[in-house]
Amino acid sequence: MEHVTPIYILSGFLGSGKTTLLSRLITSFKQQGLRPAIVMNEIGEVNIEGLVAGEEVPTAEMLSGCICCTIRSDLSSEIAMLIQREQPDVIVIEATGIANPIEILDAAAEASLYMRIDVKKLITVVDAAHLLHLNIEQKGKTYRLMQEQIRAASALVLNKMDQVTDQGKETVQQLVERWNPYAPIMPAVRCDIKLEDLLQSDPQDRDEHSIAHNREGRDAHEHTDKNKQANSHEHDHSHEHDHEHDHSHEHGHAHDSHDHVMSYTYYFSHPVNSVEFERLIAGLPRDVYRAKGILTFSDTNSRFLFQYAFRESDFMKITPQGQVPDVVVFIGEHFQKSLLREQLEKLEGKTSWA
């Protein structure tokens, strides 16, 4: 089985305690005998926080810009180079405090089209005292950004709880629950929490495998340049049946273990019918607001880059460089991954439509 590199995204406003949690995570991974790596994003020319990880932890630094805006397009190549060079067991992306996590998730989803990665959780660290202060006026860019960071999370660490009163603890807990009633909330001081509870996966997720097990007997995976030669032809259903495809891919890597999953990646084992796929996309719930993928259709002789946004889909002929799997990534809020996976499996003929 090819190794799928798990990725955890750390979000949270400036000063919330992300770096403290990052340090705890790295220590924990090392104690488990795993090899962690970091993608660290900081506004500025020098990444002071990068010194925290130490030289023994491979780190990709993205400076002078935010992952979700000026250098967002570089995230895929940074992850690819990190995996190819270091072969880590797990990657943690720590985003700058002013980043919109939805855009970071979208960038990670882009990367998953070209390499085998699995975004397990988007963890938001919340400064309880700061949030309570901002909630008094309930306005301003910082307040809105913190709200977005909380809403996007699949797990929440309510940090600095020692700096608020008992009444404040109740107020901030209720506020966070109202903004995100799906993600588990872990109150903390200096992000001192049970990490196994934070990172735990749903035991009912049939596609979960332990990271340590994936490390055993890993096959070398040929990573490919995400740059691809593309032709802007219209999607044509009239091509002859002619395709080449690797049938050995694993399927259905969920980017979170709960039904409030923010993103979901599905690897196809063989080409699917283009009309049936478009019908599935047209029926997506509104909770899914972005999707992208690389597909081979059974009724064409070309591969396509697929993109979906604002209820509109687009297909473009491409000629990917190297071995690029057929895969589709869905991004949204609180949609049911299990239902989507079932529909995709039916599309592939793995289960009957009855």
GROMACS .gro file of C-alpha atoms in nm:
model
  354
    1MET     CA    1   0.000   0.000   0.000
    2GLU     CA    2   0.133   0.345  -0.085
    3HIS     CA    3   0.181   0.572   0.214
    4VAL     CA    4  -0.077   0.847   0.258
    5THR     CA    5   0.075   1.133   0.455
    6PRO     CA    6  -0.162   1.268   0.723
    7ILE     CA    7  -0.181   1.646   0.753
    8TYR     CA    8  -0.310   1.857   1.041
    9ILE     CA    9  -0.381   2.227   0.989
   10LEU     CA   10  -0.342   2.463   1.287
   11SER     CA   11  -0.550   2.779   1.268
   12GLY     CA   12  -0.613   3.060   1.513
   13PHE     CA   13  -0.564   3.433   1.552
   14LEU     CA   14  -0.229   3.589   1.640
   15GLY     CA   15  -0.123   3.504   1.993
   16SER     CA   16  -0.383   3.232   2.046
   17GLY     CA   17  -0.125   2.966   2.130
   18LYS     CA   18  -0.083   2.780   1.800
   19THR     CA   19   0.292   2.752   1.838
   20THR     CA   20   0.256   2.608   2.188
   21LEU     CA   21   0.020   2.343   2.052
   22LEU     CA   22   0.255   2.280   1.759
   23SER     CA   23   0.541   2.216   2.000
   24ARG     CA   24   0.330   1.972   2.201
   25LEU     CA   25   0.223   1.789   1.885
   26ILE     CA   26   0.580   1.755   1.756
   27THR     CA   27   0.695   1.619   2.092
   28SER     CA   28   0.407   1.370   2.099
   29PHE     CA   29   0.472   1.247   1.745
   30LYS     CA   30   0.840   1.194   1.825
   31GLN     CA   31   0.753   0.997   2.137
   32GLN     CA   32   0.544   0.768   1.918
   33GLY     CA   33   0.846   0.702   1.700
   34LEU     CA   34   0.707   0.904   1.411
   35ARG     CA   35   0.891   1.149   1.187
   36PRO     CA   36   0.699   1.479   1.182
   37ALA     CA   37   0.748   1.772   0.945
   38ILE     CA   38   0.616   2.127   0.950
   39VAL     CA   39   0.493   2.378   0.698
   40MET     CA   40   0.520   2.707   0.882
   41ASN     CA   41   0.378   3.031   0.749
   42GLU     CA   42   0.468   3.369   0.889
   43ILE     CA   43   0.426   3.725   0.768
   44GLY     CA   44   0.772   3.874   0.748
   45GLU     CA   45   1.120   3.786   0.631
   46VAL     CA   46   1.235   3.581   0.931
   47ASN     CA   47   1.037   3.295   1.080
   48ILE     CA   48   1.122   3.319   1.450
   49GLU     CA   49   0.879   3.039   1.533
   50GLY     CA   50   1.073   2.807   1.305
   51LEU     CA   51   1.346   2.798   1.567
   52VAL     CA   52   1.106   2.624   1.807
   53ALA     CA   53   1.092   2.306   1.602
   54GLY     CA   54   1.466   2.251   1.603
   55GLU     CA   55   1.691   2.137   1.322
   56GLU     CA   56   1.589   1.772   1.359
   57VAL     CA   57   1.233   1.846   1.242
   58PRO     CA   58   1.208   1.910   0.865
   59THR     CA   59   1.043   2.247   0.811
   60ALA     CA   60   0.920   2.427   0.502
   61GLU     CA   61   0.903   2.800   0.567
   62MET     CA   62   0.669   3.022   0.369
   63LEU     CA   63   0.759   3.382   0.449
   64SER     CA   64   0.650   3.728   0.337
   65GLY     CA   65   0.295   3.625   0.264
   66CYS     CA   66  -0.004   3.432   0.384
   67ILE     CA   67  -0.076   3.078   0.265
   68CYS     CA   68  -0.429   3.180   0.174
   69CYS     CA   69  -0.337   3.479  -0.043
   70THR     CA   70  -0.002   3.596  -0.186
   71ILE     CA   71   0.184   3.264  -0.172
   72ARG     CA   72  -0.110   3.026  -0.157
   73SER     CA   73  -0.016   2.872  -0.490
   74ASP     CA   74   0.320   2.764  -0.345
   75LEU     CA   75   0.171   2.542  -0.074
   76SER     CA   76   0.128   2.241  -0.302
   77SER     CA   77   0.489   2.250  -0.420
   78GLU     CA   78   0.617   2.306  -0.066
   79ILE     CA   79   0.430   1.999   0.060
   80ALA     CA   80   0.543   1.794  -0.240
   81MET     CA   81   0.908   1.884  -0.191
   82LEU     CA   82   0.887   1.820   0.182
   83ILE     CA   83   0.741   1.471   0.127
   84GLN     CA   84   0.981   1.386  -0.152
   85ARG     CA   85   1.286   1.508   0.038
   86GLU     CA   86   1.205   1.400   0.394
   87GLN     CA   87   0.935   1.129   0.367
   88PRO     CA   88   0.766   1.236   0.692
   89ASP     CA   89   0.506   1.026   0.872
   90VAL     CA   90   0.291   1.330   0.947
   91ILE     CA   91   0.285   1.699   0.850
   92VAL     CA   92   0.155   1.991   1.054
   93ILE     CA   93   0.069   2.315   0.875
   94GLU     CA   94   0.076   2.615   1.106
   95ALA     CA   95  -0.089   2.908   0.932
   96THR     CA   96  -0.031   3.269   1.016
   97GLY     CA   97  -0.287   3.413   1.256
   98ILE     CA   98  -0.445   3.632   0.990
   99ALA     CA   99  -0.517   3.345   0.753
  100ASN     CA  100  -0.865   3.238   0.647
  101PRO     CA  101  -0.870   2.861   0.714
  102ILE     CA  102  -1.111   2.788   0.431
  103GLU     CA  103  -0.856   2.915   0.180
  104ILE     CA  104  -0.582   2.711   0.347
  105LEU     CA  105  -0.801   2.403   0.324
  106ASP     CA  106  -0.861   2.477  -0.042
  107ALA     CA  107  -0.486   2.503  -0.100
  108ALA     CA  108  -0.430   2.170   0.076
  109ALA     CA  109  -0.704   2.017  -0.136
  110GLU     CA  110  -0.521   2.140  -0.445
  111ALA     CA  111  -0.211   1.960  -0.323
  112SER     CA  112  -0.401   1.635  -0.272
  113LEU     CA  113  -0.468   1.620  -0.645
  114TYR     CA  114  -0.100   1.557  -0.711
  115MET     CA  115   0.022   1.362  -0.411
  116ARG     CA  116  -0.114   1.120  -0.154
  117ILE     CA  117  -0.194   1.336   0.145
  118ASP     CA  118  -0.487   1.323   0.385
  119VAL     CA  119  -0.596   1.634   0.575
  120LYS     CA  120  -0.712   1.476   0.900
  121LYS     CA  121  -0.823   1.780   1.097
  122LEU     CA  122  -0.837   2.154   1.091
  123ILE     CA  123  -0.766   2.256   1.450
  124THR     CA  124  -0.843   2.610   1.560
  125VAL     CA  125  -0.686   2.750   1.876
  126VAL     CA  126  -0.901   3.022   2.036
  127ASP     CA  127  -0.777   3.287   2.279
  128ALA     CA  128  -1.074   3.285   2.519
  129ALA     CA  129  -0.993   3.619   2.680
  130HIS     CA  130  -0.940   3.794   2.347
  131LEU     CA  131  -1.262   3.654   2.204
  132LEU     CA  132  -1.463   3.767   2.506
  133HIS     CA  133  -1.323   4.118   2.470
  134LEU     CA  134  -1.407   4.135   2.099
  135ASN     CA  135  -1.754   3.994   2.160
  136ILE     CA  136  -1.848   4.302   2.359
  137GLU     CA  137  -1.856   4.517   2.046
  138GLN     CA  138  -1.917   4.231   1.801
  139LYS     CA  139  -1.760   4.408   1.508
  140GLY     CA  140  -1.430   4.457   1.330
  141LYS     CA  141  -1.216   4.247   1.097
  142THR     CA  142  -1.048   4.058   1.379
  143TYR     CA  143  -1.382   3.952   1.526
  144ARG     CA  144  -1.509   3.833   1.189
  145LEU     CA  145  -1.185   3.647   1.115
  146MET     CA  146  -1.193   3.469   1.451
  147GLN     CA  147  -1.553   3.371   1.378
  148GLU     CA  148  -1.449   3.221   1.044
  149GLN     CA  149  -1.158   3.035   1.204
  150ILE     CA  150  -1.393   2.887   1.462
  151ARG     CA  151  -1.664   2.795   1.211
  152ALA     CA  152  -1.415   2.616   0.986
  153ALA     CA  153  -1.265   2.398   1.259
  154SER     CA  154  -1.315   2.026   1.296
  155ALA     CA  155  -1.165   2.052   1.647
  156LEU     CA  156  -1.141   2.353   1.880
  157VAL     CA  157  -0.894   2.429   2.158
  158LEU     CA  158  -1.039   2.699   2.387
  159ASN     CA  159  -0.709   2.828   2.522
  160LYS     CA  160  -0.611   3.070   2.801
  161MET     CA  161  -0.913   2.974   3.009
  162ASP     CA  162  -0.717   3.075   3.322
  163GLN     CA  163  -0.750   3.437   3.210
  164VAL     CA  164  -1.130   3.450   3.221
  165THR     CA  165  -1.381   3.435   3.507
  166ASP     CA  166  -1.619   3.147   3.566
  167GLN     CA  167  -1.895   3.351   3.403
  168GLY     CA  168  -1.661   3.431   3.115
  169LYS     CA  169  -1.583   3.061   3.066
  170GLU     CA  170  -1.952   2.984   3.034
  171THR     CA  171  -2.008   3.276   2.798
  172VAL     CA  172  -1.719   3.195   2.565
  173GLN     CA  173  -1.810   2.825   2.559
  174GLN     CA  174  -2.167   2.907   2.456
  175LEU     CA  175  -2.043   3.154   2.194
  176VAL     CA  176  -1.808   2.904   2.034
  177GLU     CA  177  -2.074   2.630   2.043
  178ARG     CA  178  -2.318   2.863   1.868
  179TRP     CA  179  -2.072   2.939   1.589
  180ASN     CA  180  -1.967   2.577   1.551
  181PRO     CA  181  -2.201   2.321   1.710
  182TYR     CA  182  -2.022   2.031   1.538
  183ALA     CA  183  -1.658   2.047   1.647
  184PRO     CA  184  -1.548   1.909   1.985
  185ILE     CA  185  -1.430   2.185   2.221
  186MET     CA  186  -1.134   2.131   2.453
  187PRO     CA  187  -1.081   2.399   2.723
  188ALA     CA  188  -0.711   2.450   2.797
  189VAL     CA  189  -0.439   2.651   2.963
  190ARG     CA  190  -0.124   2.683   2.749
  191CYS     CA  191  -0.277   2.422   2.517
  192ASP     CA  192  -0.216   2.153   2.780
  193ILE     CA  193  -0.468   1.894   2.661
  194LYS     CA  194  -0.484   1.520   2.591
  195LEU     CA  195  -0.353   1.513   2.238
  196GLU     CA  196  -0.489   1.164   2.174
  197ASP     CA  197  -0.839   1.307   2.229
  198LEU     CA  198  -0.765   1.599   1.998
  199LEU     CA  199  -0.634   1.381   1.716
  200GLN     CA  200  -0.854   1.077   1.759
  201SER     CA  201  -1.038   0.942   1.456
  202ASP     CA  202  -1.383   0.792   1.432
  203PRO     CA  203  -1.342   0.415   1.479
  204GLN     CA  204  -1.628   0.364   1.235
  205ASP     CA  205  -1.428   0.521   0.953
  206ARG     CA  206  -1.342   0.213   0.753
  207ASP     CA  207  -1.059   0.388   0.572
  208GLU     CA  208  -0.862   0.480   0.882
  209HIS     CA  209  -0.522   0.321   0.919
  210SER     CA  210  -0.265   0.398   1.185
  211ILE     CA  211   0.016   0.626   1.077
  212ALA     CA  212   0.270   0.388   1.225
  213HIS     CA  213   0.127   0.099   1.020
  214ASN     CA  214   0.146   0.303   0.701
  215ARG     CA  215   0.512   0.369   0.779
  216GLU     CA  216   0.584  -0.004   0.775
  217GLY     CA  217   0.692  -0.128   0.437
  218ARG     CA  218   0.630   0.205   0.265
  219ASP     CA  219   0.677   0.195  -0.107
  220ALA     CA  220   0.863   0.484  -0.260
  221HIS     CA  221   0.611   0.709  -0.427
  222GLU     CA  222   0.696   0.906  -0.734
  223HIS     CA  223   0.593   1.263  -0.667
  224THR     CA  224   0.512   1.472  -0.965
  225ASP     CA  225   0.535   1.833  -1.058
  226LYS     CA  226   0.196   1.989  -1.012
  227ASN     CA  227   0.249   2.192  -1.324
  228LYS     CA  228   0.061   2.028  -1.605
  229GLN     CA  229   0.013   2.084  -1.975
  230ALA     CA  230  -0.344   2.178  -2.032
  231ASN     CA  231  -0.557   2.244  -2.335
  232SER     CA  232  -0.864   2.458  -2.299
  233HIS     CA  233  -1.091   2.238  -2.510
  234GLU     CA  234  -1.455   2.198  -2.423
  235HIS     CA  235  -1.561   1.877  -2.253
  236ASP     CA  236  -1.651   1.639  -2.535
  237HIS     CA  237  -1.856   1.325  -2.471
  238SER     CA  238  -1.799   1.183  -2.821
  239HIS     CA  239  -1.447   1.043  -2.777
  240GLU     CA  240  -1.372   0.678  -2.830
  241HIS     CA  241  -1.308   0.446  -2.534
  242ASP     CA  242  -0.934   0.481  -2.498
  243HIS     CA  243  -0.763   0.532  -2.166
  244GLU     CA  244  -0.468   0.429  -1.958
  245HIS     CA  245  -0.506   0.420  -1.582
  246ASP     CA  246  -0.339   0.272  -1.274
  247HIS     CA  247  -0.599   0.056  -1.101
  248SER     CA  248  -0.412   0.022  -0.774
  249HIS     CA  249  -0.531   0.335  -0.592
  250GLU     CA  250  -0.684   0.331  -0.246
  251HIS     CA  251  -1.020   0.495  -0.204
  252GLY     CA  252  -1.212   0.739   0.006
  253HIS     CA  253  -0.964   0.914   0.233
  254ALA     CA  254  -1.178   1.130   0.459
  255HIS     CA  255  -1.019   1.453   0.570
  256ASP     CA  256  -1.198   1.428   0.901
  257SER     CA  257  -1.358   1.149   1.097
  258HIS     CA  258  -1.694   1.314   1.162
  259ASP     CA  259  -1.987   1.413   0.945
  260HIS     CA  260  -1.903   1.783   0.992
  261VAL     CA  261  -1.600   1.711   0.772
  262MET     CA  262  -1.467   2.016   0.592
  263SER     CA  263  -1.304   1.832   0.304
  264TYR     CA  264  -1.319   1.483   0.158
  265THR     CA  265  -1.090   1.316  -0.093
  266TYR     CA  266  -1.190   1.017  -0.305
  267TYR     CA  267  -0.950   0.818  -0.523
  268PHE     CA  268  -1.103   0.638  -0.822
  269SER     CA  269  -0.986   0.289  -0.918
  270HIS     CA  270  -1.103   0.314  -1.278
  271PRO     CA  271  -1.269   0.555  -1.523
  272VAL     CA  272  -1.634   0.652  -1.468
  273ASN     CA  273  -1.909   0.765  -1.700
  274SER     CA  274  -1.894   1.139  -1.760
  275VAL     CA  275  -2.272   1.188  -1.777
  276GLU     CA  276  -2.326   1.004  -1.450
  277PHE     CA  277  -2.048   1.204  -1.285
  278GLU     CA  278  -2.195   1.534  -1.399
  279ARG     CA  279  -2.535   1.423  -1.270
  280LEU     CA  280  -2.380   1.351  -0.930
  281ILE     CA  281  -2.212   1.692  -0.924
  282ALA     CA  282  -2.535   1.868  -1.021
  283GLY     CA  283  -2.703   1.706  -0.722
  284LEU     CA  284  -2.443   1.810  -0.463
  285PRO     CA  285  -2.590   1.975  -0.154
  286ARG     CA  286  -2.534   2.346  -0.109
  287ASP     CA  287  -2.311   2.265   0.188
  288VAL     CA  288  -2.050   2.156  -0.069
  289TYR     CA  289  -1.931   2.477  -0.224
  290ARG     CA  290  -1.605   2.377  -0.389
  291ALA     CA  291  -1.475   2.067  -0.560
  292LYS     CA  292  -1.186   1.985  -0.788
  293GLY     CA  293  -1.029   1.677  -0.933
  294ILE     CA  294  -0.850   1.492  -1.210
  295LEU     CA  295  -1.064   1.236  -1.388
  296THR     CA  296  -1.060   0.978  -1.665
  297PHE     CA  297  -1.400   0.911  -1.817
  298SER     CA  298  -1.503   0.578  -1.965
  299ASP     CA  299  -1.664   0.751  -2.263
  300THR     CA  300  -1.365   0.968  -2.359
  301ASN     CA  301  -1.000   0.922  -2.452
  302SER     CA  302  -0.877   1.220  -2.250
  303ARG     CA  303  -0.815   1.313  -1.890
  304PHE     CA  304  -0.981   1.619  -1.744
  305LEU     CA  305  -0.918   1.874  -1.474
  306PHE     CA  306  -1.252   1.923  -1.302
  307GLN     CA  307  -1.349   2.229  -1.098
  308TYR     CA  308  -1.673   2.319  -0.923
  309ALA     CA  309  -1.768   2.644  -0.751
  310PHE     CA  310  -2.085   2.843  -0.697
  311ARG     CA  311  -2.298   2.560  -0.836
  312GLU     CA  312  -2.110   2.570  -1.166
  313SER     CA  313  -1.873   2.301  -1.296
  314ASP     CA  314  -1.596   2.319  -1.554
  315PHE     CA  315  -1.392   2.053  -1.735
  316MET     CA  316  -1.061   2.111  -1.911
  317LYS     CA  317  -0.853   1.859  -2.104
  318ILE     CA  318  -0.511   1.803  -1.949
  319THR     CA  319  -0.201   1.592  -1.995
  320PRO     CA  320  -0.062   1.542  -1.643
  321GLN     CA  321   0.310   1.489  -1.603
  322GLY     CA  322   0.407   1.161  -1.437
  323GLN     CA  323   0.178   0.926  -1.247
  324VAL     CA  324  -0.118   1.131  -1.129
  325PRO     CA  325  -0.414   0.938  -0.984
  326ASP     CA  326  -0.779   0.997  -1.067
  327VAL     CA  327  -0.907   1.183  -0.762
  328VAL     CA  328  -1.172   1.433  -0.659
  329VAL     CA  329  -1.174   1.662  -0.354
  330PHE     CA  330  -1.486   1.818  -0.204
  331ILE     CA  331  -1.483   2.119   0.028
  332GLY     CA  332  -1.774   2.249   0.231
  333GLU     CA  333  -1.934   2.289   0.570
  334HIS     CA  334  -2.089   2.005   0.768
  335PHE     CA  335  -2.180   1.784   0.472
  336GLN     CA  336  -2.217   1.409   0.511
  337LYS     CA  337  -1.902   1.237   0.387
  338SER     CA  338  -2.064   0.895   0.426
  339LEU     CA  339  -2.344   0.980   0.182
  340LEU     CA  340  -2.101   1.131  -0.067
  341ARG     CA  341  -1.873   0.829  -0.046
  342GLU     CA  342  -2.170   0.599  -0.106
  343GLN     CA  343  -2.269   0.795  -0.417
  344LEU     CA  344  -1.914   0.782  -0.554
  345GLU     CA  345  -1.888   0.410  -0.491
  346LYS     CA  346  -2.214   0.356  -0.676
  347LEU     CA  347  -2.077   0.563  -0.960
  348GLU     CA  348  -1.779   0.327  -0.979
  349GLY     CA  349  -2.009   0.024  -0.962
  350LYS     CA  350  -1.876  -0.093  -0.627
  351THR     CA  351  -2.233  -0.114  -0.492
  352SER     CA  352  -2.565  -0.150  -0.666
  353TRP     CA  353  -2.805   0.139  -0.717
  354ALA     CA  354  -3.088  -0.066  -0.574
   0.00000   0.00000   0.00000
